[in-house]
Amino acid sequence: MDKGVTMEILLTNDDGFFAPGLQTLFEVMVKSPEDTVSIVAPDSQRSASGHSITLFDPLFVTEHPLSGSGYGYAVRGTPSDCVKLAVEGGIVPKPDLVISGINQGPNLGTDIFYSGTVAAAMEGVLAGIPAIAASLASFDFTDFEPAARWLAKHVTNITARFSTGLLNVNFPGSPGDEWKGVRVTRLGRAVYENVFESRLDPHGRRYFWQGGTLIPETDPDTDVAAIHAGYVTVTPMHSDLTDYKKLEEWQGRGAGTFE
Amino acid sequence: MDKGVTMEILLTNDDGFFAPGLQTLFEVMVKSPEDTVSIVAPDSQRSASGHSITLFDPLFVTEHPLSGSGYGYAVRGTPSDCVKLAVEGGIVPKPDLVISGINQGPNLGTDIFYSGTVAAAMEGVLAGIPAIAASLASFDFTDFEPAARWLAKHVTNITARFSTGLLNVNFPGSPGDEWKGVRVTRLGRAVYENVFESRLDPHGRRYFWQGGTLIPETDPDTDVAAIHAGYVTVTPMHSDLTDYKKLEEWQGRGAGTFE
């Protein structure tokens, strides 16, 4: 996709249509006159929704007009529903690029499995559309503009070099001039301790709160370690969870061992 | 894990604690006197929940006594919540093996991203525990016993050869004596057409139903094709979505292109 060719860019997220991370990204992206920027995003907070989709309830869609030539829709559904609807539902032009975010909070390492932000981007990839998942790795730092500018600057570069697949980008929770640079990383492991706290409700029934404290990752090649060292992390991801090593080994022996 | 050593086996699913696929699997598995079989499963239907987890609501847990020496808990949460709670919450002994299912309906190809059944098994893998996701590839055929017997028969074999990682097993929706055999497969693509149906509610508001018709997969090496040909499919899966080919290429060039 050369610059000069109009791109249809779809923005989505899991924090909801009006979340500052998404709105800031839109405001920055829409300044590029050659691209059309639309938003199809959940109508409410859907963090930790993973790759869930809505099969047994109707998906209601509310239009929110946007500046520029794109369309804005809030969907009573999950992030993946939104991308499916944008790609297959005919409500917006079929996107050339999906950007999911900018999420408030990190999406790193094995935690990406729980992430609605990453799932929405993956939904683009499953439909053959390159996608970026973008996250600000802090729950306190709320200036999304440096991250949005970084994304706008690199969109052409990224789509040109990344015609298929997913790019998972995390930004340090600090002003842009404090970032140490950019690291291309692999997914690390996000391991927590003290994950559950057990309590009794006023009726004496036991319940659990899920949370926990992240145990620092020691491998410096991982996204988890690089973000803690102050770098923007760029992690290329694919969509095939087949274990080919085991597959070859087992097919070599024949499937007979399972008969 | 040699037979003769007691295994702590955790069963879970996304169809809910009392779903016939899970209860039949339990009844078959509990007959092995050297293993302890527990159930920690959602208290209600959670199909298509993907890898979502519950961070902002309490997780209530109800005990349902089981035959045998294991524990039974229904959780007001997602499949992944259940496995996390079983592994980290101290309510059951830490499992040596997680089996998620037997699901009513297939979990094949790229559809595994939406699957609560597969996500629960993956949650075991993320905690370092081998796991099996098991599905009966039919919404109509409801005799889970042949599939449960197959799993019980192969558990030792599978855990011995599969000390880490996930095994995604799908059974044809037909009596066991009609199965054509077993195929070790890779994940195919599950592509649908006519995914959304647009309707107006009685108040004139537009909504969409998500559904669609599966387009047949032509590559015979895939799970999607093999199940349609009448085989039990066994697909080895891993938990790392890093695209190492791109990672090496980009690290070789230096991250400078993203600066």
XYZ file of C-alpha atoms in Angstrom:
518
model
C 0.000 0.000 0.000
C 1.843 3.065 -1.232
C 1.125 6.426 0.287
C -0.988 8.322 -2.166
C -3.404 5.406 -2.450
C -6.410 5.901 -0.226
C -6.543 3.439 2.646
C -9.670 2.467 4.499
C -8.556 2.323 8.118
C -10.755 0.747 10.773
C -10.212 1.703 14.396
C -11.604 -0.359 17.261
C -10.746 -1.180 20.876
C -11.959 -2.956 23.994
C -12.265 0.086 26.273
C -15.349 1.353 24.424
C -16.188 3.834 21.655
C -15.635 6.964 23.757
C -12.445 5.845 25.503
C -9.729 8.551 25.282
C -7.168 6.147 23.784
C -9.395 5.467 20.782
C -10.638 9.029 20.370
C -7.099 10.440 20.530
C -5.948 7.926 17.937
C -8.844 8.934 15.698
C -8.094 12.664 16.046
C -4.479 12.094 15.015
C -5.206 9.571 12.233
C -8.008 11.582 10.623
C -5.559 14.398 9.822
C -4.127 12.287 7.010
C -6.286 13.497 4.077
C -5.638 10.511 1.818
C -7.024 7.945 4.250
C -10.569 7.244 5.406
C -10.755 6.495 9.109
C -13.819 4.743 10.556
C -14.547 3.510 14.070
C -16.551 0.399 14.934
C -16.073 -0.223 18.643
C -17.944 -1.664 21.645
C -20.459 0.687 23.280
C -18.978 -0.047 26.722
C -15.892 -1.278 28.515
C -14.998 -4.818 27.379
C -11.542 -5.345 28.845
C -10.364 -8.945 29.325
C -13.058 -10.107 26.920
C -10.516 -12.195 25.014
C -11.714 -13.397 21.640
C -15.332 -13.865 22.740
C -18.089 -13.284 20.191
C -21.837 -12.804 20.539
C -23.793 -15.617 18.911
C -26.907 -15.831 21.060
C -27.839 -12.153 21.437
C -28.589 -9.517 18.828
C -25.915 -6.934 18.092
C -27.360 -3.427 18.305
C -25.492 -0.711 16.453
C -25.624 3.042 17.155
C -24.158 5.560 14.717
C -22.010 8.390 16.086
C -21.025 10.789 13.278
C -17.298 11.498 13.028
C -15.274 14.285 11.467
C -13.676 13.274 8.166
C -15.149 10.879 5.630
C -15.339 7.763 7.815
C -18.171 6.199 9.775
C -18.575 5.778 13.527
C -20.538 2.930 15.084
C -20.851 1.791 18.681
C -21.851 -1.868 18.970
C -23.407 -3.646 21.918
C -20.926 -6.463 21.492
C -17.335 -7.556 21.947
C -14.238 -6.198 20.169
C -14.229 -9.249 17.861
C -17.914 -8.709 17.056
C -17.053 -5.147 16.019
C -14.341 -6.182 13.562
C -16.482 -8.990 12.156
C -19.321 -6.540 11.687
C -17.020 -3.991 10.020
C -15.615 -6.618 7.649
C -18.720 -8.701 6.930
C -21.703 -6.572 7.936
C -21.559 -3.955 5.213
C -21.816 -1.005 7.610
C -18.411 0.479 6.666
C -16.160 0.049 3.599
C -14.021 -3.091 3.889
C -10.870 -2.005 5.747
C -7.295 -2.233 4.410
C -5.902 -1.978 7.931
C -7.307 -2.566 11.409
C -5.872 -0.696 14.403
C -7.156 -1.785 17.797
C -6.529 0.587 20.706
C -4.934 2.570 22.038
C -5.647 0.455 25.092
C -5.293 1.865 28.594
C -2.983 -0.762 30.094
C -0.398 -3.202 28.741
C -1.065 -6.198 26.469
C 2.127 -8.173 26.739
C 3.360 -11.758 26.805
C 0.878 -14.527 27.483
C -1.617 -11.929 28.723
C -2.469 -11.280 25.076
C -4.772 -14.329 25.250
C -7.126 -12.391 27.546
C -6.916 -9.162 25.611
C -9.917 -7.837 23.727
C -7.572 -5.332 22.077
C -5.374 -8.056 20.588
C -8.374 -10.264 19.738
C -9.932 -7.460 17.678
C -6.688 -7.084 15.732
C -6.485 -10.871 15.306
C -10.013 -10.826 13.921
C -8.706 -8.558 11.170
C -5.861 -10.977 10.465
C -8.279 -13.925 10.269
C -10.120 -11.966 7.576
C -6.855 -11.419 5.681
C -6.403 -7.798 6.769
C -3.158 -6.580 8.381
C -3.730 -5.340 11.893
C -2.074 -3.483 14.733
C -2.909 -3.865 18.403
C -1.743 -0.785 20.319
C -1.547 -0.375 24.080
C -0.269 2.185 26.536
C 1.421 0.085 29.216
C 0.072 2.017 32.178
C -3.212 2.371 34.007
C -2.289 5.838 35.336
C -0.500 7.673 32.528
C -3.232 8.973 30.231
C -1.490 11.012 27.511
C -2.193 8.920 24.408
C -0.992 11.520 21.932
C 2.678 10.470 21.628
C 1.576 6.876 20.998
C -1.064 7.985 18.481
C 1.521 10.117 16.628
C 3.970 7.207 16.556
C 1.283 4.974 15.033
C 0.227 7.582 12.450
C 3.860 8.072 11.440
C 4.541 4.358 11.011
C 1.281 3.151 9.477
C 2.555 3.245 5.901
C 5.837 1.663 6.892
C 4.076 -1.036 8.870
C 1.448 -1.937 6.277
C 4.049 -1.992 3.508
C 6.273 -4.435 5.404
C 3.531 -6.366 7.093
C 1.015 -7.283 4.434
C -0.345 -10.082 6.575
C -0.258 -10.739 10.272
C -0.550 -8.822 13.462
C 1.741 -6.284 15.034
C 1.402 -5.959 18.787
C 2.730 -2.563 19.880
C 3.054 -1.428 23.503
C 4.137 2.053 24.568
C 5.787 2.895 27.890
C 3.586 4.785 30.318
C 5.732 7.911 30.130
C 6.056 11.048 27.959
C 7.293 10.283 24.443
C 10.606 12.063 24.930
C 11.429 9.655 27.767
C 11.018 6.517 25.630
C 14.378 4.784 25.235
C 13.688 3.654 21.660
C 11.980 0.758 19.884
C 12.618 -2.965 20.339
C 11.362 -5.759 18.106
C 10.490 -8.436 20.637
C 8.903 -11.828 21.114
C 5.996 -12.506 23.426
C 7.212 -13.215 26.956
C 5.444 -14.885 29.797
C 3.152 -12.871 32.042
C 3.153 -14.814 35.306
C 1.330 -13.559 38.377
C 1.456 -14.468 42.042
C -1.367 -14.221 44.577
C -3.886 -14.368 41.739
C -6.982 -14.885 43.894
C -8.229 -13.294 47.065
C -10.910 -15.311 48.863
C -13.656 -13.419 50.735
C -17.043 -14.052 52.337
C -20.041 -11.942 51.316
C -22.495 -10.584 53.967
C -24.536 -13.796 53.540
C -21.546 -15.989 54.306
C -21.024 -17.151 50.721
C -17.467 -17.546 49.518
C -16.259 -15.618 46.495
C -12.951 -14.811 44.848
C -11.477 -11.671 43.356
C -9.056 -12.201 40.509
C -5.983 -9.982 40.329
C -2.412 -10.777 41.335
C 1.032 -9.240 41.075
C 3.155 -9.638 37.940
C 6.406 -11.513 38.540
C 9.186 -9.678 36.628
C 10.269 -11.380 33.383
C 14.024 -11.873 33.227
C 14.518 -12.625 29.498
C 15.477 -9.277 27.878
C 14.305 -10.375 24.388
C 10.685 -10.376 25.482
C 8.105 -7.640 25.204
C 7.453 -7.868 28.944
C 11.095 -7.103 29.792
C 11.590 -4.456 27.098
C 8.611 -2.364 28.142
C 9.855 -2.349 31.730
C 13.214 -1.125 30.416
C 11.429 1.852 28.852
C 11.199 0.799 25.179
C 8.334 0.800 22.727
C 7.840 -2.891 21.929
C 6.906 -4.156 18.475
C 6.016 -7.859 18.406
C 5.110 -9.592 15.130
C 2.395 -12.191 15.632
C 0.760 -14.829 13.453
C -2.537 -16.652 13.729
C -1.634 -20.355 13.630
C -1.434 -22.190 16.949
C -0.652 -25.561 15.322
C 2.441 -27.146 16.884
C 4.182 -28.150 13.641
C 7.114 -29.804 15.363
C 4.833 -32.266 17.119
C 2.665 -32.584 14.036
C 5.566 -33.739 11.857
C 6.836 -36.096 14.512
C 3.449 -37.704 15.012
C 2.523 -37.874 11.361
C 5.889 -39.555 10.766
C 5.020 -42.266 13.251
C 1.531 -42.566 11.863
C -1.609 -41.803 13.758
C -1.812 -45.469 14.712
C -0.756 -44.762 18.261
C -4.073 -43.052 18.824
C -6.189 -45.866 17.399
C 3.280 -39.976 34.073
C 3.212 -43.749 34.253
C -0.011 -45.520 34.954
C 0.092 -46.592 38.565
C 0.968 -43.074 39.698
C -2.073 -41.184 40.875
C -2.997 -38.329 38.570
C -5.038 -35.330 39.579
C -7.288 -34.734 36.595
C -9.275 -31.524 36.241
C -12.340 -31.486 34.015
C -13.924 -28.264 32.805
C -15.908 -26.996 29.813
C -17.770 -24.022 28.402
C -21.246 -25.588 28.218
C -21.657 -25.476 32.005
C -21.203 -27.808 34.977
C -24.268 -29.961 34.292
C -23.818 -30.275 30.526
C -24.081 -33.914 29.382
C -20.712 -33.863 27.600
C -18.895 -33.010 30.824
C -20.958 -35.275 33.065
C -20.529 -38.261 30.705
C -16.774 -37.655 30.584
C -16.702 -37.551 34.384
C -18.676 -40.796 34.724
C -16.251 -42.586 32.406
C -13.064 -41.048 33.825
C -13.970 -41.607 37.479
C -13.956 -45.379 36.911
C -10.160 -45.326 36.839
C -9.402 -45.982 40.525
C -5.835 -44.644 40.467
C -6.818 -41.144 39.346
C -8.625 -38.341 41.157
C -11.098 -36.551 38.929
C -12.391 -33.098 39.874
C -14.654 -30.685 38.040
C -14.394 -26.898 38.136
C -16.701 -25.557 35.439
C -18.901 -22.539 34.681
C -22.332 -22.554 36.352
C -24.001 -21.757 33.009
C -23.567 -21.893 29.241
C -20.465 -19.902 28.196
C -20.009 -20.921 24.556
C -18.011 -18.551 22.327
C -16.562 -16.901 25.421
C -13.047 -17.172 23.984
C -10.292 -16.594 26.481
C -12.201 -13.966 28.444
C -11.601 -13.701 32.188
C -13.507 -11.973 34.969
C -11.485 -9.182 36.568
C -14.162 -6.698 37.622
C -16.767 -9.000 39.192
C -16.490 -11.440 42.070
C -16.323 -15.141 41.228
C -18.908 -17.077 43.233
C -18.271 -20.774 43.706
C -20.851 -23.464 44.522
C -19.808 -26.958 45.563
C -21.559 -29.944 43.982
C -20.363 -33.210 45.588
C -19.167 -35.848 43.118
C -18.735 -39.600 43.317
C -15.083 -40.629 43.719
C -12.420 -38.703 45.585
C -12.477 -35.486 43.541
C -14.188 -32.149 44.080
C -16.947 -30.483 42.102
C -17.353 -26.718 41.838
C -19.579 -24.584 39.642
C -18.205 -21.079 39.152
C -20.069 -17.947 38.092
C -17.310 -17.176 35.614
C -15.745 -18.106 32.297
C -13.970 -21.365 31.369
C -10.588 -19.658 31.798
C -11.630 -18.340 35.222
C -12.426 -21.932 36.221
C -9.015 -23.297 35.286
C -7.226 -20.345 36.894
C -9.234 -20.900 40.056
C -8.486 -24.628 40.028
C -4.758 -24.029 39.553
C -4.250 -20.924 41.703
C -7.259 -20.711 44.020
C -6.535 -23.666 46.266
C -10.036 -25.140 45.943
C -8.861 -28.423 44.356
C -5.479 -30.212 44.306
C -3.221 -28.782 41.588
C -4.038 -30.773 38.431
C -1.579 -32.905 36.423
C -3.869 -32.814 33.410
C -6.716 -30.564 32.282
C -9.458 -31.915 30.015
C -11.918 -29.374 28.689
C -15.156 -30.723 27.232
C -16.648 -32.733 25.835
C -18.099 -29.782 23.988
C -21.380 -30.034 22.103
C -20.261 -28.752 18.708
C -16.966 -28.613 16.797
C -13.882 -26.568 17.739
C -11.850 -26.635 14.560
C -9.525 -24.440 12.539
C -9.474 -20.722 13.191
C -12.723 -21.077 15.141
C -10.612 -22.208 18.092
C -9.968 -18.513 18.828
C -13.620 -18.096 19.864
C -13.809 -21.346 21.788
C -14.187 -21.330 25.551
C -13.415 -25.066 25.466
C -10.026 -24.537 23.851
C -9.300 -21.431 25.961
C -9.813 -23.418 29.173
C -7.337 -26.039 27.955
C -4.908 -23.285 26.916
C -5.191 -21.833 30.402
C -3.837 -25.141 31.699
C -0.953 -24.980 29.216
C -0.115 -21.403 30.282
C 0.186 -22.752 33.829
C 2.534 -25.508 32.612
C -0.055 -28.296 32.717
C -0.733 -30.523 29.694
C -4.271 -30.146 28.458
C -6.810 -31.661 26.103
C -9.708 -29.812 24.485
C -12.371 -32.312 23.418
C -15.371 -31.625 21.209
C -18.139 -33.605 19.581
C -18.423 -32.061 16.134
C -22.207 -31.986 16.010
C -24.995 -29.951 17.558
C -27.514 -32.803 17.113
C -25.716 -36.049 17.932
C -25.681 -36.288 21.726
C -24.063 -39.642 22.597
C -20.844 -38.526 24.289
C -19.911 -41.952 25.590
C -17.756 -43.181 22.662
C -15.757 -39.939 22.794
C -15.422 -40.155 26.583
C -14.191 -43.773 26.328
C -11.685 -42.811 23.650
C -10.328 -40.060 25.896
C -10.150 -42.308 28.966
C -8.308 -44.940 26.950
C -5.748 -42.500 25.578
C -5.145 -40.258 28.589
C -1.995 -42.082 29.707
C -0.686 -42.278 26.171
C -1.399 -38.613 25.562
C 0.077 -37.265 28.780
C 3.185 -39.436 28.393
C 3.844 -38.122 24.879
C 2.601 -34.634 25.426
C 4.206 -33.363 28.596
C 3.547 -29.785 27.574
C 1.132 -28.225 25.156
C -2.423 -28.642 24.108
C -4.129 -31.391 22.204
C -7.275 -30.367 20.383
C -9.438 -33.435 19.753
C -12.664 -33.432 17.749
C -14.942 -36.446 17.347
C -17.307 -37.022 14.422
C -20.981 -36.602 15.263
C -21.726 -40.285 14.682
C -21.629 -43.587 16.631
C -18.084 -44.706 17.508
C -18.183 -47.741 15.221
C -18.746 -45.429 12.247
C -15.592 -43.361 12.848
C -13.136 -43.907 10.008
C -10.065 -43.715 12.265
C -7.800 -41.026 13.714
C -5.921 -38.290 11.865
C -3.193 -36.069 13.266
C -3.994 -32.726 11.676
C -3.127 -29.061 11.593
C -5.584 -26.270 12.248
C -7.434 -25.312 9.097
C -9.358 -22.219 8.275
C -12.975 -21.887 9.307
C -14.416 -19.403 6.857
C -18.094 -18.498 6.815
C -20.349 -16.766 4.344
C -23.441 -14.702 5.089
C -22.124 -14.055 8.589
C -24.631 -11.353 9.542
C -28.352 -11.002 9.136
C -29.640 -7.445 9.518
C -33.078 -6.901 11.078
C -35.198 -4.120 12.533
C -36.661 -4.480 16.023
C -40.319 -3.470 16.752
C -39.030 0.047 17.608
C -37.316 0.406 14.226
C -33.796 -0.003 15.560
C -31.351 -1.954 13.427
C -29.643 -5.014 14.853
C -27.592 -7.921 13.529
C -27.604 -11.641 14.215
C -24.254 -13.368 13.868
C -24.188 -16.801 12.291
C -23.213 -17.815 8.792
C -22.570 -20.957 6.797
C -19.205 -22.717 6.870
C -17.454 -22.810 3.501
C -15.948 -26.316 3.037
C -12.170 -26.505 3.570
C -10.395 -28.188 0.677
C -6.985 -28.963 2.232
C -7.201 -32.589 3.440
C -4.402 -32.134 6.030
C -6.568 -29.863 8.124
C -8.770 -30.721 11.075
C -11.725 -29.070 9.329
C -11.438 -31.381 6.297
C -10.626 -34.549 8.278
C -13.651 -34.295 10.546
C -15.915 -33.910 7.531
C -14.335 -37.060 6.112
C -15.403 -38.915 9.272
C -12.134 -39.067 11.245
C -11.330 -38.259 14.859
C -8.930 -35.299 14.591
C -5.975 -34.828 16.925
C -4.264 -31.447 16.536
C -1.184 -30.573 18.607
C -1.179 -26.909 19.617
C 1.303 -24.595 21.309
C 0.840 -21.304 23.126
C 3.238 -18.909 21.395
C 1.796 -16.564 18.771
C 5.126 -14.800 18.114
C 5.925 -14.745 14.393
C 9.573 -15.865 14.658
C 10.240 -15.613 10.941
C 9.387 -11.917 10.908
C 11.086 -11.416 14.274
C 14.433 -12.689 12.977
C 14.146 -10.744 9.760
C 13.368 -7.490 11.555
C 15.895 -7.948 14.321
C 18.488 -8.618 11.627
C 17.753 -5.259 10.026
C 17.712 -3.562 13.405
C 14.704 -1.943 14.956
C 15.818 1.345 13.428
C 13.127 1.276 10.787
C 10.582 1.864 13.509
C 12.419 4.797 15.098
